Coordinates of N, CA and C in Angstrom, one line a residue:
X10 N -1.8 -15.2 40.9 CA -1.1 -15.0 39.7 C -0.2 -16.2 39.4
X11 N -0.3 -16.8 38.2 CA 0.5 -18.0 37.9 C 2.0 -17.7 38.0
X12 N 2.7 -18.7 38.5 CA 4.2 -18.6 38.6 C 4.8 -19.1 37.2
X13 N 5.5 -18.3 36.5 CA 6.0 -18.6 35.2 C 7.3 -19.4 35.5
X14 N 7.7 -20.4 34.6 CA 9.0 -21.0 34.5 C 9.9 -20.0 33.9
X15 N 11.2 -20.3 34.0 CA 12.2 -19.4 33.5 C 12.1 -19.1 32.0
X16 N 11.6 -20.1 31.2 CA 11.4 -19.8 29.8 C 10.4 -18.7 29.5
X17 N 9.2 -18.8 30.1 CA 8.2 -17.8 29.9 C 8.4 -16.5 30.6
X18 N 9.1 -16.7 31.8 CA 9.5 -15.4 32.5 C 10.4 -14.5 31.6
X19 N 11.4 -15.2 30.9 CA 12.2 -14.5 30.1 C 11.4 -13.7 29.0
X20 N 10.5 -14.5 28.4 CA 9.6 -13.9 27.4 C 8.8 -12.7 27.9
X21 N 8.4 -12.8 29.1 CA 7.5 -11.7 29.7 C 8.4 -10.4 30.0
X22 N 9.7 -10.7 30.2 CA 10.6 -9.5 30.4 C 10.9 -8.7 29.1
X23 N 10.7 -9.4 28.0 CA 10.9 -8.7 26.7 C 9.7 -8.0 26.1
X24 N 8.6 -8.2 26.8 CA 7.3 -7.5 26.3 C 7.4 -6.0 26.6
X25 N 6.9 -5.2 25.7 CA 6.9 -3.8 25.9 C 5.7 -3.4 26.8
X26 N 5.9 -2.6 27.8 CA 4.8 -2.3 28.8 C 3.9 -1.3 28.2
X27 N 2.7 -1.3 28.6 CA 1.7 -0.3 28.3 C 1.0 -0.4 27.1
X28 N 1.2 -1.5 26.3 CA 0.5 -1.7 25.0 C 0.0 -3.2 25.1
X29 N -1.1 -3.5 24.3 CA -1.7 -4.8 24.4 C -0.9 -5.9 23.8
X30 N -1.3 -7.1 24.0 CA -0.6 -8.3 23.7 C -1.4 -9.3 22.9
X31 N -0.8 -9.9 21.9 CA -1.4 -11.1 21.2 C -0.5 -12.3 21.5
X32 N -1.0 -13.3 22.2 CA -0.2 -14.5 22.5 C -0.6 -15.6 21.6
X33 N 0.3 -16.0 20.7 CA 0.0 -17.1 19.8 C 0.5 -18.5 20.3
X34 N -0.4 -19.4 20.3 CA -0.1 -20.7 21.0 C -0.1 -20.6 22.5
X35 N -1.2 -20.0 23.0 CA -1.1 -19.6 24.4 C -1.2 -20.7 25.4
X36 N -1.8 -21.9 25.0 CA -1.9 -23.1 25.9 C -2.7 -22.7 27.1
X37 N -2.1 -22.6 28.3 CA -2.8 -22.2 29.5 C -3.1 -20.8 29.7
X38 N -2.6 -20.0 28.8 CA -2.7 -18.5 28.9 C -2.0 -17.9 30.2
X39 N -1.0 -18.7 30.7 CA -0.2 -18.2 31.8 C 0.5 -16.8 31.4
X40 N 1.0 -16.7 30.2 CA 1.8 -15.6 29.9 C 1.0 -14.3 29.9
X41 N -0.2 -14.3 29.2 CA -1.0 -13.0 29.2 C -1.6 -12.8 30.6
X42 N -2.0 -13.9 31.4 CA -2.5 -13.7 32.7 C -1.5 -13.0 33.6
X43 N -0.2 -13.5 33.5 CA 0.9 -12.9 34.3 C 1.1 -11.4 34.0
X44 N 1.1 -11.1 32.6 CA 1.4 -9.8 32.2 C 0.4 -8.8 32.6
X45 N -0.9 -9.2 32.6 CA -2.0 -8.3 33.0 C -1.9 -8.1 34.5
X46 N -1.8 -9.3 35.3 CA -1.9 -9.2 36.7 C -0.6 -8.4 37.2
X47 N 0.4 -8.4 36.4 CA 1.6 -7.7 36.9 C 1.6 -6.2 36.5
X48 N 0.5 -5.8 35.7 CA 0.4 -4.4 35.3 C 1.2 -4.0 34.1
X49 N 1.8 -5.0 33.4 CA 2.7 -4.7 32.3 C 1.9 -4.4 31.0
X50 N 0.8 -5.2 30.7 CA 0.0 -4.9 29.5 C -1.5 -4.6 30.0
X51 N -2.2 -3.7 29.3 CA -3.6 -3.5 29.7 C -4.6 -4.5 29.4
X52 N -4.5 -5.2 28.3 CA -5.3 -6.3 27.9 C -4.6 -7.2 26.9
X53 N -5.2 -8.3 26.5 CA -4.6 -9.3 25.7 C -5.6 -10.1 24.9
X54 N -5.1 -10.6 23.8 CA -5.8 -11.6 22.9 C -4.9 -12.8 23.0
X55 N -5.5 -14.0 23.1 CA -4.8 -15.2 23.2 C -5.4 -16.3 22.4
X56 N -4.6 -17.0 21.6 CA -5.1 -18.0 20.7 C -4.4 -19.3 20.7
X57 N -5.0 -20.4 20.3 CA -4.3 -21.6 20.2 C -5.1 -22.4 19.1
X58 N -4.4 -23.3 18.4 CA -5.1 -24.0 17.3 C -6.0 -25.1 17.9
X59 N -5.7 -25.5 19.1 CA -6.5 -26.6 19.7 C -7.6 -26.3 20.6
X60 N -8.7 -27.0 20.6 CA -9.8 -26.7 21.5 C -9.4 -27.0 23.0
X61 N -8.7 -28.1 23.2 CA -8.3 -28.4 24.6 C -7.5 -27.4 25.2
X62 N -6.4 -26.9 24.5 CA -5.6 -25.8 25.2 C -6.4 -24.5 25.4
X63 N -7.4 -24.3 24.6 CA -8.3 -23.1 24.8 C -9.1 -23.3 26.0
X64 N -9.5 -24.5 26.3 CA -10.3 -24.8 27.5 C -9.5 -24.6 28.8
X65 N -8.2 -25.0 28.6 CA -7.2 -24.8 29.7 C -7.0 -23.3 30.0
X66 N -7.0 -22.5 28.8 CA -6.7 -21.1 28.9 C -8.0 -20.4 29.5
X67 N -9.2 -20.9 29.2 CA -10.4 -20.3 29.7 C -10.5 -20.5 31.2
X68 N -10.1 -21.7 31.7 CA -10.1 -21.9 33.1 C -9.2 -21.0 33.8
X69 N -7.9 -20.7 33.3 CA -7.0 -19.8 33.9 C -7.5 -18.4 33.9
X70 N -8.1 -18.0 32.8 CA -8.6 -16.6 32.6 C -9.7 -16.3 33.6
X71 N -10.6 -17.3 33.8 CA -11.7 -17.2 34.7 C -11.2 -17.2 36.2
X72 N -10.3 -18.2 36.4 CA -9.7 -18.3 37.8 C -9.2 -16.9 38.3
X73 N -8.6 -16.1 37.4 CA -7.9 -14.9 37.8 C -8.7 -13.7 37.5
X74 N -10.0 -14.0 37.2 CA -11.0 -12.8 36.9 C -10.6 -11.9 35.8
X75 N -10.1 -12.4 34.8 CA -9.7 -11.7 33.6 C -10.5 -11.8 32.3
X76 N -11.8 -12.3 32.5 CA -12.6 -12.5 31.3 C -12.8 -11.3 30.5
X77 N -12.7 -10.1 31.2 CA -13.0 -8.8 30.5 C -11.7 -8.3 29.8
X78 N -10.6 -8.9 30.2 CA -9.3 -8.3 29.7 C -8.5 -9.3 28.8
X79 N -9.0 -10.5 28.7 CA -8.3 -11.5 27.8 C -9.3 -12.1 26.9
X80 N -9.2 -11.9 25.6 CA -10.1 -12.4 24.6 C -9.4 -13.7 24.0
X81 N -10.2 -14.8 24.1 CA -9.6 -16.1 23.6 C -10.2 -16.5 22.3
X82 N -9.3 -17.0 21.4 CA -9.8 -17.4 20.1 C -9.1 -18.7 19.7
X83 N -9.9 -19.6 19.0 CA -9.2 -20.7 18.3 C -8.6 -20.2 17.0
X84 N -7.3 -20.3 16.9 CA -6.5 -19.7 15.8 C -5.4 -20.5 15.4
X85 N -5.2 -20.7 14.1 CA -4.1 -21.3 13.4 C -3.1 -20.1 13.2
X86 N -2.1 -20.0 14.1 CA -1.2 -18.8 14.1 C -1.9 -17.6 14.4
X87 N -1.8 -16.6 13.5 CA -2.5 -15.3 13.7 C -3.7 -15.2 12.8
X88 N -4.0 -16.2 12.1 CA -5.1 -16.1 11.1 C -6.5 -16.0 11.7
X89 N -6.6 -16.5 13.0 CA -7.9 -16.5 13.6 C -8.3 -15.2 14.3
X90 N -7.3 -14.3 14.4 CA -7.6 -13.0 15.0 C -8.1 -12.1 14.0
X91 N -9.4 -12.1 13.8 CA -10.1 -11.3 12.8 C -10.5 -10.0 13.3
X92 N -9.7 -9.1 13.6 CA -10.0 -7.8 14.0 C -8.9 -6.8 13.6
X93 N -9.1 -5.6 13.7 CA -8.1 -4.6 13.4 C -7.2 -4.5 14.5
X94 N -5.8 -4.8 14.3 CA -4.8 -4.8 15.4 C -4.7 -3.4 15.8
X95 N -4.5 -3.1 17.2 CA -4.1 -1.8 17.7 C -2.9 -1.2 17.0
X96 N -2.7 0.0 17.0 CA -1.5 0.6 16.3 C -0.3 0.1 16.9
X97 N -0.2 -0.1 18.2 CA 1.0 -0.6 18.9 C 0.6 -1.9 19.6
X98 N 1.4 -3.0 19.4 CA 1.0 -4.2 20.0 C 2.3 -5.1 20.1
X99 N 2.3 -6.0 21.2 CA 3.2 -7.0 21.4 C 2.6 -8.3 20.7
X100 N 3.4 -9.0 20.1 CA 3.0 -10.3 19.6 C 4.0 -11.4 20.1
X101 N 3.6 -12.3 20.9 CA 4.4 -13.3 21.5 C 4.2 -14.7 20.8
X102 N 5.2 -15.3 20.4 CA 5.1 -16.8 19.9 C 6.2 -17.5 20.5
X103 N 5.8 -18.4 21.5 CA 6.8 -19.1 22.3 C 6.5 -20.6 22.2
X104 N 7.6 -21.3 22.4 CA 7.5 -22.8 22.5 C 7.2 -23.5 21.3
X105 N 7.6 -23.0 20.1 CA 7.4 -23.6 18.8 C 8.7 -23.7 18.1
X106 N 8.8 -24.6 17.1 CA 10.0 -24.7 16.3 C 10.2 -23.4 15.5
X107 N 11.4 -23.1 15.1 CA 11.7 -21.9 14.3 C 11.0 -21.9 12.9
X108 N 10.9 -23.1 12.3 CA 10.3 -23.2 11.0 C 8.8 -22.9 11.2
X109 N 8.1 -23.3 12.2 CA 6.7 -23.0 12.4 C 6.5 -21.6 12.7
X110 N 7.4 -21.0 13.4 CA 7.3 -19.6 13.7 C 7.3 -18.7 12.4
X111 N 8.3 -19.1 11.6 CA 8.4 -18.4 10.3 C 7.2 -18.5 9.5
X112 N 6.6 -19.8 9.5 CA 5.4 -20.0 8.8 C 4.3 -19.1 9.2
X113 N 4.1 -19.0 10.5 CA 3.0 -18.2 11.1 C 3.2 -16.7 10.8
X114 N 4.4 -16.2 10.9 CA 4.8 -14.8 10.6 C 4.5 -14.6 9.0
X115 N 4.9 -15.5 8.2 CA 4.8 -15.3 6.8 C 3.3 -15.3 6.3
X116 N 2.6 -16.2 6.9 CA 1.2 -16.3 6.5 C 0.3 -15.1 6.9
X117 N 0.8 -14.3 7.9 CA 0.1 -13.1 8.3 C 1.0 -11.9 8.3
X118 N 1.9 -11.9 7.2 CA 2.9 -10.8 7.1 C 2.2 -9.4 7.1
X119 N 1.0 -9.3 6.5 CA 0.4 -8.0 6.4 C -0.1 -7.4 7.7
X120 N -0.2 -8.3 8.6 CA -0.6 -7.9 10.0 C 0.6 -7.6 10.9
X121 N 1.6 -8.3 10.5 CA 2.8 -8.3 11.4 C 3.8 -7.2 11.0
X122 N 4.1 -7.1 9.7 CA 5.2 -6.3 9.2 C 4.7 -4.9 9.1
X123 N 4.6 -4.2 10.1 CA 4.1 -2.8 10.1 C 4.5 -2.0 11.4
X124 N 4.5 -0.7 11.3 CA 5.0 0.1 12.4 C 4.1 -0.2 13.7
X125 N 4.8 -0.2 14.8 CA 4.2 -0.4 16.1 C 4.1 -1.8 16.6
X126 N 4.7 -2.8 15.8 CA 4.6 -4.2 16.2 C 6.0 -4.5 16.9
X127 N 5.8 -5.1 18.0 CA 7.0 -5.6 18.8 C 6.8 -7.1 18.9
X128 N 7.8 -7.9 18.4 CA 7.7 -9.3 18.5 C 8.6 -9.9 19.6
X129 N 8.1 -10.9 20.3 CA 8.9 -11.7 21.3 C 8.8 -13.1 20.8
X130 N 9.8 -13.7 20.3 CA 9.8 -15.0 19.7 C 10.7 -15.9 20.4
X131 N 10.3 -17.2 20.7 CA 11.1 -18.1 21.4 C 11.2 -19.5 20.7
X132 N 12.0 -19.5 19.6 CA 12.0 -20.8 18.9 C 12.7 -21.9 19.6
X133 N 12.1 -23.1 19.6 CA 12.6 -24.3 20.2 C 13.8 -24.8 19.4
X134 N 13.7 -24.6 18.1 CA 14.8 -25.1 17.1 C 14.9 -24.1 16.0
X135 N 16.0 -24.2 15.3 CA 16.2 -23.3 14.1 C 16.0 -21.9 14.3
X136 N 16.6 -21.3 15.4 CA 16.6 -19.9 15.6 C 17.1 -19.1 14.4
X137 N 18.0 -19.7 13.7 CA 18.6 -19.0 12.5 C 17.5 -18.7 11.5
X138 N 16.6 -19.5 11.3 CA 15.5 -19.3 10.3 C 14.7 -18.1 10.8
X139 N 14.4 -18.0 12.1 CA 13.7 -16.8 12.6 C 14.4 -15.5 12.4
X140 N 15.7 -15.5 12.7 CA 16.5 -14.2 12.6 C 16.5 -13.8 11.1
X141 N 16.7 -14.8 10.2 CA 16.8 -14.5 8.8 C 15.5 -13.9 8.4
X142 N 14.3 -14.4 8.8 CA 13.1 -13.9 8.4 C 12.9 -12.4 8.9
X143 N 13.3 -12.2 10.1 CA 13.2 -10.9 10.7 C 14.0 -9.9 9.9
X144 N 15.3 -10.2 9.6 CA 16.1 -9.3 8.9 C 15.6 -9.0 7.4
X145 N 15.0 -10.0 6.9 CA 14.5 -9.9 5.5 C 13.2 -9.3 5.4
X146 N 12.5 -9.0 6.5 CA 11.1 -8.6 6.5 C 11.0 -7.3 7.3
X147 N 12.0 -6.5 7.4 CA 11.9 -5.1 8.0 C 12.0 -5.0 9.5
X148 N 12.4 -6.1 10.2 CA 12.5 -6.0 11.6 C 13.9 -5.9 12.1
X149 N 14.2 -5.2 13.2 CA 15.5 -5.0 13.8 C 15.4 -5.8 15.1
X150 N 16.5 -6.6 15.4 CA 16.5 -7.4 16.6 C 16.9 -6.4 17.7
X151 N 16.1 -6.3 18.7 CA 16.3 -5.4 19.8 C 17.2 -6.0 20.9
X152 N 16.8 -7.3 21.3 CA 17.6 -8.0 22.3 C 17.5 -9.6 22.2
X153 N 18.4 -10.3 22.7 CA 18.3 -11.7 22.7 C 18.9 -12.2 24.1
X154 N 18.4 -13.3 24.5 CA 18.9 -13.9 25.7 C 18.6 -15.4 25.7
X155 N 19.4 -16.2 26.5 CA 19.1 -17.6 26.7 C 18.9 -17.9 28.1
X156 N 18.0 -18.9 28.3 CA 17.7 -19.4 29.7 C 17.6 -20.9 29.6
X157 N 17.8 -21.5 30.9 CA 17.7 -22.9 31.0 C 16.4 -23.2 31.8
X158 N 15.6 -24.1 31.2 CA 14.3 -24.5 31.7 C 14.1 -26.0 31.6
X159 N 14.0 -26.7 32.7 CA 13.8 -28.2 32.6 C 14.9 -28.8 31.9
X160 N 16.1 -28.4 32.1 CA 17.3 -29.0 31.6 C 17.6 -28.7 30.1
X161 N 16.9 -27.8 29.5 CA 17.0 -27.4 28.2 C 17.3 -25.9 28.0
X162 N 18.2 -25.5 27.1 CA 18.5 -24.1 26.8 C 17.5 -23.5 25.7
X163 N 17.0 -22.4 26.1 CA 16.0 -21.7 25.1 C 16.5 -20.3 24.8
X164 N 16.4 -20.0 23.5 CA 16.8 -18.6 23.1 C 15.5 -17.8 22.9
X165 N 15.6 -16.6 23.3 CA 14.4 -15.7 23.2 C 14.9 -14.4 22.5
X166 N 14.1 -14.1 21.5 CA 14.4 -12.9 20.6 C 13.3 -11.9 20.6
X167 N 13.7 -10.6 20.8 CA 12.7 -9.6 20.6 C 13.1 -8.6 19.5
X168 N 12.1 -8.2 18.7 CA 12.4 -7.4 17.6 C 11.3 -6.4 17.3
X169 N 11.7 -5.3 16.7 CA 10.8 -4.1 16.4 C 10.7 -4.0 14.9
X170 N 9.6 -3.7 14.3 CA 9.5 -3.4 12.9 C 10.1 -2.0 12.6
X171 N 11.0 -1.9 11.6 CA 11.5 -0.6 11.2 C 11.3 -0.4 9.7
X172 N 11.0 -1.4 9.0 CA 10.7 -1.3 7.5 C 12.0 -1.4 6.8
X173 N 13.1 -1.6 7.5 CA 14.5 -1.7 6.8 C 14.9 -3.1 6.7
X174 N 15.2 -3.6 5.5 CA 15.7 -5.0 5.3 C 17.2 -4.9 5.4
X175 N 17.8 -5.7 6.3 CA 19.3 -5.6 6.4 C 19.9 -6.9 6.1
X176 N 21.0 -6.8 5.4 CA 21.8 -8.0 5.0 C 22.9 -8.3 6.0
X177 N 23.0 -9.6 6.4 CA 24.0 -10.0 7.3 C 24.7 -11.3 6.7
X178 N 25.9 -11.6 7.2 CA 26.6 -12.8 6.9 C 25.6 -13.9 7.4
X179 N 25.7 -15.1 6.7 CA 24.9 -16.2 7.1 C 25.2 -16.6 8.6
X180 N 26.4 -16.4 9.0 CA 26.8 -16.7 10.4 C 25.9 -15.9 11.4
X181 N 25.6 -14.7 11.1 CA 24.8 -13.9 12.1 C 23.5 -14.5 12.3
X182 N 22.9 -15.2 11.4 CA 21.6 -15.8 11.6 C 21.7 -17.0 12.6
X183 N 22.8 -17.6 12.7 CA 23.0 -18.7 13.7 C 23.3 -18.2 15.1
X184 N 23.8 -17.0 15.3 CA 24.3 -16.6 16.6 C 23.6 -15.3 17.0
X185 N 23.1 -14.5 16.0 CA 22.4 -13.3 16.4 C 23.2 -12.4 17.2
X186 N 22.7 -11.7 18.2 CA 23.4 -10.7 18.9 C 23.9 -11.4 20.3
X187 N 23.9 -12.6 20.3 CA 24.3 -13.3 21.5 C 25.8 -13.2 21.8
X188 N 26.1 -13.0 23.0 CA 27.5 -13.1 23.5 C 27.7 -14.3 24.3
X189 N 28.9 -14.4 24.9 CA 29.1 -15.6 25.8 C 29.2 -15.1 27.3
X190 N 28.4 -14.0 27.6 CA 28.5 -13.5 28.9 C 27.7 -14.2 30.0
X191 N 27.0 -15.2 29.5 CA 26.2 -16.0 30.6 C 26.5 -17.6 30.2
X192 N 26.3 -18.4 31.2 CA 26.6 -19.8 30.9 C 25.5 -20.3 29.9
X193 N 24.3 -19.8 30.0 CA 23.3 -20.3 29.0 C 23.5 -19.7 27.7
X194 N 24.0 -18.5 27.4 CA 24.3 -18.1 26.0 C 25.5 -18.9 25.6
X195 N 26.5 -19.1 26.3 CA 27.7 -19.9 25.9 C 27.3 -21.3 25.5
X196 N 26.4 -22.0 26.2 CA 26.0 -23.3 25.9 C 25.2 -23.3 24.6
X197 N 24.3 -22.3 24.4 CA 23.5 -22.2 23.2 C 24.4 -22.0 22.0
X198 N 25.4 -21.1 22.1 CA 26.3 -20.8 21.0 C 27.1 -22.1 20.6
X199 N 27.6 -22.8 21.7 CA 28.4 -24.0 21.5 C 27.5 -25.1 20.8
X200 N 26.2 -25.1 21.1 CA 25.4 -26.1 20.5 C 25.1 -25.7 19.0
X201 N 25.0 -24.5 18.8 CA 24.7 -24.1 17.4 C 26.0 -24.4 16.5
X202 N 27.2 -24.1 17.0 CA 28.4 -24.4 16.1 C 28.7 -25.8 16.0
X203 N 28.3 -26.5 17.1 CA 28.4 -28.0 17.1 C 27.6 -28.6 16.1
X204 N 26.3 -28.1 15.9 CA 25.4 -28.7 14.9 C 25.9 -28.3 13.5
X205 N 26.5 -27.2 13.3 CA 27.0 -26.8 12.0 C 28.2 -27.7 11.6
X206 N 29.1 -27.8 12.5 CA 30.3 -28.6 12.3 C 30.0 -30.1 12.0
X207 N 29.0 -30.6 12.7 CA 28.6 -32.0 12.5 C 28.0 -32.2 11.1
X208 N 27.2 -31.3 10.7 CA 26.7 -31.4 9.4 C 27.8 -31.2 8.3
X209 N 28.6 -30.3 8.5 CA 29.7 -30.0 7.5 C 30.7 -31.3 7.5
X210 N 30.9 -32.0 8.6 CA 31.7 -33.1 8.6 C 31.1 -34.2 7.8
X211 N 29.8 -34.4 7.9 CA 29.0 -35.5 7.3 C 29.0 -35.3 5.8
X212 N 28.7 -34.1 5.3 CA 28.5 -33.9 3.9 C 29.9 -33.8 3.2
X213 N 30.9 -33.4 3.9 CA 32.2 -33.3 3.4 C 32.8 -34.8 3.2
X214 N 32.6 -35.6 4.2 CA 33.1 -37.0 4.1 C 32.3 -37.7 2.9
X215 N 31.1 -37.4 2.8 CA 30.3 -38.1 1.7 C 30.4 -37.5 0.3
X216 N 31.1 -36.3 0.3 CA 31.4 -35.6 -0.9 C 30.1 -35.2 -1.6
X217 N 29.2 -34.6 -0.7 CA 27.9 -34.1 -1.2 C 27.7 -32.6 -1.0
X218 N 26.8 -32.0 -1.7 CA 26.3 -30.7 -1.6 C 27.5 -29.6 -1.4
X219 N 28.2 -29.4 -2.5 CA 29.4 -28.4 -2.4 C 28.9 -27.0 -2.0
X220 N 27.7 -26.6 -2.5 CA 27.3 -25.3 -2.2 C 27.0 -25.2 -0.7
X221 N 26.4 -26.2 -0.1 CA 26.1 -26.2 1.3 C 27.4 -26.2 2.1
X222 N 28.3 -27.0 1.6 CA 29.7 -27.0 2.3 C 30.2 -25.6 2.4
X223 N 30.2 -24.8 1.3 CA 30.7 -23.5 1.4 C 30.0 -22.6 2.3
X224 N 28.7 -22.8 2.4 CA 27.9 -22.0 3.4 C 28.3 -22.4 4.8
X225 N 28.4 -23.6 5.1 CA 28.7 -24.1 6.5 C 30.1 -23.6 6.8
X226 N 31.1 -23.7 5.9 CA 32.4 -23.2 6.2 C 32.4 -21.7 6.5
X227 N 31.6 -20.9 5.8 CA 31.5 -19.5 6.1 C 30.9 -19.3 7.5
X228 N 30.0 -20.1 7.9 CA 29.5 -20.0 9.2 C 30.5 -20.3 10.3
X229 N 31.3 -21.3 10.0 CA 32.4 -21.7 11.0 C 33.5 -20.5 11.0
X230 N 33.7 -19.9 9.8 CA 34.7 -18.8 9.8 C 34.2 -17.6 10.6
X231 N 32.8 -17.3 10.4 CA 32.1 -16.3 11.2 C 32.3 -16.5 12.6
X232 N 32.0 -17.7 13.1 CA 32.0 -18.0 14.5 C 33.5 -17.8 15.0
X233 N 34.5 -18.3 14.3 CA 35.9 -18.2 14.8 C 36.3 -16.7 14.9
X234 N 35.9 -15.9 13.9 CA 36.3 -14.5 13.8 C 35.6 -13.7 15.0
X235 N 34.4 -14.1 15.3 CA 33.6 -13.4 16.3 C 33.9 -13.8 17.7
X236 N 34.0 -15.1 17.9 CA 34.2 -15.6 19.3 C 35.6 -16.0 19.6
X237 N 36.4 -15.9 18.6 CA 37.8 -16.3 18.8 C 38.2 -17.7 19.1
X238 N 37.4 -18.6 18.6 CA 37.7 -20.1 18.7 C 37.5 -20.8 17.4

């Protein structure tokens, strides 16, 4: 069984057991292989936009004797999975920017935004865009956590479809349900507010974008009221 790094291991821990998996951008297919060999999911679909990653995935699937349990597809996001999704399913999208994750979800919203769908998302950047999409498209965030892998902090978000669109302060989208109870969460939160303050300082000094200034100030106020800093 492949040994997962801390980033993919965290994603694997957020998958709901006993239901199948779709892994978008699977690369070497280590995540679906691990989850099936561990007995977490019964079978999986895995896709990647590139031919080369799919060849890597095929090698891993064959090596671990899972050709009957993992179906591979060349797929741009979820668009290449041309079959009726099971009533209950995990969809994992890891190792991509938040903007791209939102694009993938939006382009296949009719497949994703429905009862029985559990998402595990790991945005490399712009996690605020991912949280905003989830809240505006009927998903409830179940859990979040941060891990350090190869010197970088990653945020992982799991969410279930409920059909209810919930309004939050803009600040929530930047910090989600994260607390500072681990070193990794604290580092991620600090990086988020640092990015906001840097942008605010720049456009304030240049006297640009007053509406954006107001939004960034509200995010800073949210951070200070929530984390007491």
